[in-house]
GROMACS .gro file of C-alpha atoms in nm:
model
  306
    1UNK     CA    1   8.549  12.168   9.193
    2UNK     CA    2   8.323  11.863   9.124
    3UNK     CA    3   7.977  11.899   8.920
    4UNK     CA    4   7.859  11.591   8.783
    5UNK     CA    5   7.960  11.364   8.516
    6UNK     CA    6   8.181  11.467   8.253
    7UNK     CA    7   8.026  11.391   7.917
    8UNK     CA    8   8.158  11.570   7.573
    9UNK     CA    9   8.165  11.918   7.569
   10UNK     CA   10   8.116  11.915   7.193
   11UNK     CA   11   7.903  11.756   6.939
   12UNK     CA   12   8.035  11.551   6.678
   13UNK     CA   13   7.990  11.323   6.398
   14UNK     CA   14   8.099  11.025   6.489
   15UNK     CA   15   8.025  11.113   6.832
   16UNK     CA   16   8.102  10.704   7.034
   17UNK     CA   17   7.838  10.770   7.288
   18UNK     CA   18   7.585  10.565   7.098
   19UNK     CA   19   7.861  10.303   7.076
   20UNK     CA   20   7.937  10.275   7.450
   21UNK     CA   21   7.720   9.955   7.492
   22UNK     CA   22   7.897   9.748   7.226
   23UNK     CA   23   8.230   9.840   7.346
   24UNK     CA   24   8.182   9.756   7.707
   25UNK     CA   25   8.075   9.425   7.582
   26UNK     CA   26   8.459   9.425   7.401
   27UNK     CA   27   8.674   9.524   7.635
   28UNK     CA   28   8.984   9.321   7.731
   29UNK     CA   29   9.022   9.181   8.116
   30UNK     CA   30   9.365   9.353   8.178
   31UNK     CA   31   9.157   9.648   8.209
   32UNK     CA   32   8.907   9.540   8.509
   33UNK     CA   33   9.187   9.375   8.692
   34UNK     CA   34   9.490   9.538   8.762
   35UNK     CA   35   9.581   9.924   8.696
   36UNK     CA   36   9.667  10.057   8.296
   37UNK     CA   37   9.661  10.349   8.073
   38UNK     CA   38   9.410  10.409   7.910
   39UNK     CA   39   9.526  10.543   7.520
   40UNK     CA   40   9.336  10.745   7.284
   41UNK     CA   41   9.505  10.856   6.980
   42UNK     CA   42   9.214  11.024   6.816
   43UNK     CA   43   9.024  11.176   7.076
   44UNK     CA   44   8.746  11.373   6.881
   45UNK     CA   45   8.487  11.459   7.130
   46UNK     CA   46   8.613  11.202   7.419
   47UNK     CA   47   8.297  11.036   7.458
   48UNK     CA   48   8.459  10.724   7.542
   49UNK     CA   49   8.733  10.874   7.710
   50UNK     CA   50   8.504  11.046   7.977
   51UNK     CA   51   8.316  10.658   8.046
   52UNK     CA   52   8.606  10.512   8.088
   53UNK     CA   53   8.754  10.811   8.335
   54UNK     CA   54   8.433  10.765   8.490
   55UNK     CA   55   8.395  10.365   8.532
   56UNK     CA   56   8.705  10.196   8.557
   57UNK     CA   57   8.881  10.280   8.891
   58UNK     CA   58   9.190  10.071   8.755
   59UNK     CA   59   9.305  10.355   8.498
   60UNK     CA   60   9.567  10.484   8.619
   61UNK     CA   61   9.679  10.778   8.317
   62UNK     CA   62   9.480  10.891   8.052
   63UNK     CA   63   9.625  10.969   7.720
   64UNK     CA   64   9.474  11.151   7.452
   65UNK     CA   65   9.615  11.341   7.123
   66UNK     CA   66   9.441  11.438   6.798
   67UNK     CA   67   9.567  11.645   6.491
   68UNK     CA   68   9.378  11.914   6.521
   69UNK     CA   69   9.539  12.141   6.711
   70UNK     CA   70   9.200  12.385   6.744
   71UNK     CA   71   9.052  12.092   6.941
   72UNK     CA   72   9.327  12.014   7.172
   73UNK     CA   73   9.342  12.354   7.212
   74UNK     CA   74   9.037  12.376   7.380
   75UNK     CA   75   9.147  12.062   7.596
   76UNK     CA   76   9.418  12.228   7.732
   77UNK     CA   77   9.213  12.542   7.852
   78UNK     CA   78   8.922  12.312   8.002
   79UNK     CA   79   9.181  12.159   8.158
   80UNK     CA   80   9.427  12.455   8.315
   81UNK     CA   81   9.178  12.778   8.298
   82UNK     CA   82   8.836  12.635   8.317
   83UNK     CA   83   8.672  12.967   8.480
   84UNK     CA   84   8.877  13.222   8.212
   85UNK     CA   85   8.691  13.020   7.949
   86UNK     CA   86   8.357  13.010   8.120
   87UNK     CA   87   8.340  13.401   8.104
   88UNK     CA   88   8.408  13.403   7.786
   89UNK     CA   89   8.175  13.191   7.673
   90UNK     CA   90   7.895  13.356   7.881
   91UNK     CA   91   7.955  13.652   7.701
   92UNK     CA   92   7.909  13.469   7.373
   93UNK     CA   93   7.614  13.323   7.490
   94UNK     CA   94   7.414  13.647   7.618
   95UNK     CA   95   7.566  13.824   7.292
   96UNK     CA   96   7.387  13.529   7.069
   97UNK     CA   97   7.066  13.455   7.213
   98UNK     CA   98   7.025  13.818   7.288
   99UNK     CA   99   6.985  13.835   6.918
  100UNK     CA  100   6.710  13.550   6.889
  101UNK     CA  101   6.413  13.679   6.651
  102UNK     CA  102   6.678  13.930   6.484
  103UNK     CA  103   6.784  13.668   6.230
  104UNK     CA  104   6.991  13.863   5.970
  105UNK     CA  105   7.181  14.015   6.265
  106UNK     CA  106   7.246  13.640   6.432
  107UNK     CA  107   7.332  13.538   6.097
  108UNK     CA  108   7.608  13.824   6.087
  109UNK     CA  109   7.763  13.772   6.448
  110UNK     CA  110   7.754  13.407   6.345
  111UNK     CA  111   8.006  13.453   6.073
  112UNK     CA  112   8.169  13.762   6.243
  113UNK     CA  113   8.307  13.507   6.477
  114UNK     CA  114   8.335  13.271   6.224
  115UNK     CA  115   8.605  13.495   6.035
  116UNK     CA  116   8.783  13.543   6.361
  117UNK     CA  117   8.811  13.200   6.459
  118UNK     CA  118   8.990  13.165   6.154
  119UNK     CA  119   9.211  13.374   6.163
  120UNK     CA  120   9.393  13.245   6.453
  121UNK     CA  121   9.530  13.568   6.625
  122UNK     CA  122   9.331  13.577   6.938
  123UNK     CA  123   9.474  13.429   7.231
  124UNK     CA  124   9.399  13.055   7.328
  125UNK     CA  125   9.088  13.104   7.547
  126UNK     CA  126   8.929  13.294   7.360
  127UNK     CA  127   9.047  13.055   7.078
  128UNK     CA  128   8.895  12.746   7.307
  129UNK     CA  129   8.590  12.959   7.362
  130UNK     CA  130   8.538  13.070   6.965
  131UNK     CA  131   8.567  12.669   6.869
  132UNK     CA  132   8.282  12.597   7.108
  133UNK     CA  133   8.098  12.860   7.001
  134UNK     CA  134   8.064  12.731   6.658
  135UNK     CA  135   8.050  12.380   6.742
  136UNK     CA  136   7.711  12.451   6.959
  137UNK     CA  137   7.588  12.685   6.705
  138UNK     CA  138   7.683  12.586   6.354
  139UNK     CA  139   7.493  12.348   6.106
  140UNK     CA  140   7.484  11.935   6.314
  141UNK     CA  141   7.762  12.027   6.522
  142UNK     CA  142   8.001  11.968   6.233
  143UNK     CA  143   8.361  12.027   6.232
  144UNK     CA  144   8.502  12.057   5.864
  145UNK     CA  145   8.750  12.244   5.755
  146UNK     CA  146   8.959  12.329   5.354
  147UNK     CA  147   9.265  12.269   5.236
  148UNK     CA  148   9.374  12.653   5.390
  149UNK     CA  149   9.253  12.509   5.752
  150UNK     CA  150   8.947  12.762   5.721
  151UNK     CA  151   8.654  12.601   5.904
  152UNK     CA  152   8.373  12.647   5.662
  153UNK     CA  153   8.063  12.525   5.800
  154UNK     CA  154   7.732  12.729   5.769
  155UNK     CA  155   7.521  12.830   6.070
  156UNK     CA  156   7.276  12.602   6.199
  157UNK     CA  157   6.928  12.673   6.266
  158UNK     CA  158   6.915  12.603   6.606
  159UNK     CA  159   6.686  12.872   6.821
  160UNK     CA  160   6.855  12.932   7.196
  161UNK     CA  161   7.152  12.646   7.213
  162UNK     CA  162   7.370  12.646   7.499
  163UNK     CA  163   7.698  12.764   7.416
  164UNK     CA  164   7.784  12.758   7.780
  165UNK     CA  165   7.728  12.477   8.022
  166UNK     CA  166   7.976  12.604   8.308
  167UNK     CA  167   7.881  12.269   8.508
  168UNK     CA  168   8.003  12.013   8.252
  169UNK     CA  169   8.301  12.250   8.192
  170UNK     CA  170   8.396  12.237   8.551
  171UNK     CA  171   8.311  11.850   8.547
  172UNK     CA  172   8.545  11.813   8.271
  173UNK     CA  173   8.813  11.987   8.394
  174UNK     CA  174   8.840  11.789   8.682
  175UNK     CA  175   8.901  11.487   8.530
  176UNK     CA  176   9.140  11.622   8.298
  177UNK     CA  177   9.398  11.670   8.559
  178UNK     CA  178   9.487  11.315   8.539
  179UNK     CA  179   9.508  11.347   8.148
  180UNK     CA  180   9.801  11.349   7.924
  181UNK     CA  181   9.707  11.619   7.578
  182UNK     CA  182   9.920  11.590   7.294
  183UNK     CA  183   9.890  11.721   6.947
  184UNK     CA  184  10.016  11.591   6.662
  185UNK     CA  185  10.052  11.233   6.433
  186UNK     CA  186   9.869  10.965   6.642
  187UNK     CA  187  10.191  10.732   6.660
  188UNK     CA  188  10.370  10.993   6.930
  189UNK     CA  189  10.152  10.823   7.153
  190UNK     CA  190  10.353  10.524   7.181
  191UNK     CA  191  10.624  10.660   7.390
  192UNK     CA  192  10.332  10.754   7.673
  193UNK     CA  193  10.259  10.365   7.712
  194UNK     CA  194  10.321  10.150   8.012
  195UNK     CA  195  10.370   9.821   8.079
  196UNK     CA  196   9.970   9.743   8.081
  197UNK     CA  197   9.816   9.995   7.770
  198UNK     CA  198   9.514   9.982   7.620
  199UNK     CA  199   9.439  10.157   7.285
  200UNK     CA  200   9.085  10.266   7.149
  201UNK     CA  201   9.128  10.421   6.810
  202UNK     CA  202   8.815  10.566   6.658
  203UNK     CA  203   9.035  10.745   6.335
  204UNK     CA  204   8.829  10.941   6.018
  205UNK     CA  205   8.614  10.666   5.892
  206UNK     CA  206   8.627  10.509   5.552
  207UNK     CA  207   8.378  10.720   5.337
  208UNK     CA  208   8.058  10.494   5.247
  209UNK     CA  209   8.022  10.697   4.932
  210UNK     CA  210   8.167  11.016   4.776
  211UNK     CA  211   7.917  11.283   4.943
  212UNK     CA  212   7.952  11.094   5.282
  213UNK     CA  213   8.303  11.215   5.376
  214UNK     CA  214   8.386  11.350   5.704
  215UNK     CA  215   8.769  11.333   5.635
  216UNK     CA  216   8.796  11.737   5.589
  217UNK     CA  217   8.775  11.736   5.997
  218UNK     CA  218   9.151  11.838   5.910
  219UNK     CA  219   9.348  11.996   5.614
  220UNK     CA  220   9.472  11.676   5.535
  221UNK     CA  221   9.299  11.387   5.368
  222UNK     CA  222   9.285  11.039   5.602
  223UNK     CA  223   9.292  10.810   5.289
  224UNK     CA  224   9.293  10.458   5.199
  225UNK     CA  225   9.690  10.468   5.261
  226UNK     CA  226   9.659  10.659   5.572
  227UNK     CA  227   9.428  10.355   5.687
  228UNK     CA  228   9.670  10.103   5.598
  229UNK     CA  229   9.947  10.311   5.799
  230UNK     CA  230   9.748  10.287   6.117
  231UNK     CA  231   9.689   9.914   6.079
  232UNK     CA  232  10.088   9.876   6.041
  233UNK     CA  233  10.068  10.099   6.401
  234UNK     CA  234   9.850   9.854   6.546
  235UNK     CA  235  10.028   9.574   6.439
  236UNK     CA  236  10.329   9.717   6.632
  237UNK     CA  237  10.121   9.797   6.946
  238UNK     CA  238  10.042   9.388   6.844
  239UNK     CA  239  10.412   9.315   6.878
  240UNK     CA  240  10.478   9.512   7.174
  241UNK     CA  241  10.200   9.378   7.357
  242UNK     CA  242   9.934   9.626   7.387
  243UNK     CA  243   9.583   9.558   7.387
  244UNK     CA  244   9.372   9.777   7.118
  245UNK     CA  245   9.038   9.817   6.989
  246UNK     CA  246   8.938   9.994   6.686
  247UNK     CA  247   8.595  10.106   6.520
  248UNK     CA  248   8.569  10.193   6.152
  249UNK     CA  249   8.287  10.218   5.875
  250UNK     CA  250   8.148   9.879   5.761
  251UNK     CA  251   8.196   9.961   5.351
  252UNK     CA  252   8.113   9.609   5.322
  253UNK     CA  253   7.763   9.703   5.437
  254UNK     CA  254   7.764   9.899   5.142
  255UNK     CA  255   7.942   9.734   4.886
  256UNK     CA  256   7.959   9.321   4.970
  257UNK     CA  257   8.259   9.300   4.749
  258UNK     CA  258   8.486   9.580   4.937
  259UNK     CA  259   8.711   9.418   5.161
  260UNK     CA  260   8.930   9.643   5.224
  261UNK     CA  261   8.901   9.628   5.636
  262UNK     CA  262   8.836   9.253   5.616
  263UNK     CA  263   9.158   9.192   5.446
  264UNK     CA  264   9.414   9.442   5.626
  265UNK     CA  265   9.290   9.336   5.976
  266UNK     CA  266   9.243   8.967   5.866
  267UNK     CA  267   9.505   8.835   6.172
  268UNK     CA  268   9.295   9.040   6.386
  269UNK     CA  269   8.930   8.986   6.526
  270UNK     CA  270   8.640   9.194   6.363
  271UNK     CA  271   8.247   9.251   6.485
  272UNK     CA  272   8.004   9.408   6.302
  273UNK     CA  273   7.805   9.586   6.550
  274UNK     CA  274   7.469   9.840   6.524
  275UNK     CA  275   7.500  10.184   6.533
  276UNK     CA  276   7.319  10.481   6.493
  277UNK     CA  277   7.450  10.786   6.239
  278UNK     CA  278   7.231  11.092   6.347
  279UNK     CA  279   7.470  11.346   6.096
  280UNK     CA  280   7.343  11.342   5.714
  281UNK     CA  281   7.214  11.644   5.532
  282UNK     CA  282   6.926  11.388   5.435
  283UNK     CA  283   6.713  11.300   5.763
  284UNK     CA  284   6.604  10.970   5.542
  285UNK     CA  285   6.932  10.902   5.538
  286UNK     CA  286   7.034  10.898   5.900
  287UNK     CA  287   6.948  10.548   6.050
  288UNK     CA  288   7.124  10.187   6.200
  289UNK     CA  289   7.375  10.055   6.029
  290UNK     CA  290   7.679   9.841   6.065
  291UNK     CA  291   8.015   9.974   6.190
  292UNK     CA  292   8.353   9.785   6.301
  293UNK     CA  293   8.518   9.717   6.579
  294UNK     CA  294   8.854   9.494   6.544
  295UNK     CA  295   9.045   9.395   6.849
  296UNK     CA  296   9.342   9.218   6.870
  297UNK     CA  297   9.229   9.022   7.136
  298UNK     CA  298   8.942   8.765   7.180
  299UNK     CA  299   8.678   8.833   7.430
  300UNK     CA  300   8.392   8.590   7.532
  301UNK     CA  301   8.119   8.835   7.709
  302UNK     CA  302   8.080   9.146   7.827
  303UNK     CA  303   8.318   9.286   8.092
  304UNK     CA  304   8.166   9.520   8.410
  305UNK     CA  305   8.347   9.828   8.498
  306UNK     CA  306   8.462   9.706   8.842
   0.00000   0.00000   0.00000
């Protein structure tokens, strides 16, 4: 059943749509001229995973994984019981904005379901449809989570936000069926590769200060070592001969003596491009600002989706 365009189902900080532009203009030929898999080892929303589905006829398989088992989760049901999770979600959606103007009683169901997201008993679509649920109706579409795994983001203020957009479900699972959804450490995905690969890896960014951290999306911490593991990962996708890309947080931006990215990926190629960061509990705060993308390939222009 095809409705539409798949875009993200979810929001999400750090959501690439707002980087699509830049990494058109970045992407390597072997992807406009002959078929490949297309490899995406920290999905997150799947912003660029859905443009790339979408515009380049030449991908073959898809392959996505993330460590947040929640979120692929709700891949999996999108993908096999689309219209199970659709009446779910209806339900959730009547239930909530039935309660608009009733505040203390929103705020209540809110963390009712909350609690029972977290405890992980109820069966995976309704699981699939809980995790939406909060995504559309918690504080900026924030995923964040403690050291127990207990999501732990407040309600957000929004008044009548749709929890259930049936056609972008539908539009979604469609072009799932040509996907490949694993869970777990990022380097699994290496034994999913073919002879023609291409990698985007958009991992938990660098914090640009202390308070800006987004790394509790999961229980554990995506440190400065974790960040050097990944680059030794890419430098064996290097090796083997796949083509990656890779966007990260420009701390230089921040602090012109922190080199950290410039010096791990210094064999590689790095841009500074503009982007836009619409999450920050300070609206002054959200704004342009550099990010990264490193390749370890060179590219001269921008390529067209053929």
């Amino acid at each position: 059943m095809k409705n539409g365009i798949a875009k993200p189902f979810l929001k999400w900080a750090g959501g690439k749509t707002q980087l699509i532009t830049e990494i058109e203009k970045s992407l390597p030929s072997e992807i406009t001229n002959k078929k490949f898999t297309y490899v995406e080892p920290f999905v997150g929303s799947g912003a660029i995973l859905f443009w790339m589905l979408e515009n380049f006829p030449k991908l073959e398989k898809a392959v996505i994984n993330d460590i947040n088992a929640d979120l692929i989760n709700t891949y999996r049901i999108i993908a096999s019981k689309p219209k199970e999770l659709i009446s779910i979600l209806q339900i959730l959606q009547n239930e909530y904005h039935n309660l608009d103007g009733k505040e203390e009683e929103k705020k209540e169901y809110y963390y009712k379901k909350r609690e029972l997201y977290n405890t992980r008993k109820e069966e995976q679509s309704g699981q699939a449809a809980l995790f939406i649920f909060l995504n559309r109706t918690c504080f900026n579409g924030l995923y964040r989570v403690n050291k127990s795994n207990g999501y732990n983001v407040p309600m957000g203020s929004y008044k009548k936000p749709t929890i259930c957009d049936d056609q972008n479900i539908f539009a979604v699972s469609n072009v799932l069926q040509k996907v490949e959804i694993l869970c777990g450490d990022y380097e699994a995905t290496l034994k999913e590769t073919t002879s023609n690969s291409f990698f985007y890896f958009d991992p938990p960014y660098k914090p640009l200060s202390n308070t800006s951290s987004f790394n509790s999306y999961a229980k554990d911490e995506f440190n400065d070592e974790e960040q050097i593991r990944l680059r030794n990962f890419c430098s064996k996708l290097e090796k083997q001969g796949h083509k990656w890309m890779l966007s990260n947080s420009d701390v230089k931006g921040k602090d012109t003596n922190d080199n950290f990215f410039d010096e791990i990926y210094s064999e590689f190629s790095i841009s500074r491009v503009k982007a836009r960061r619409s999450i920050n509990a300070n609206p002054e705060k959200r704004g342009e600002l550099n990010e990264l993308l490193i390749t370890n390939y060179n590219y001269e222009q921008a390529l067209q989706p053929a």
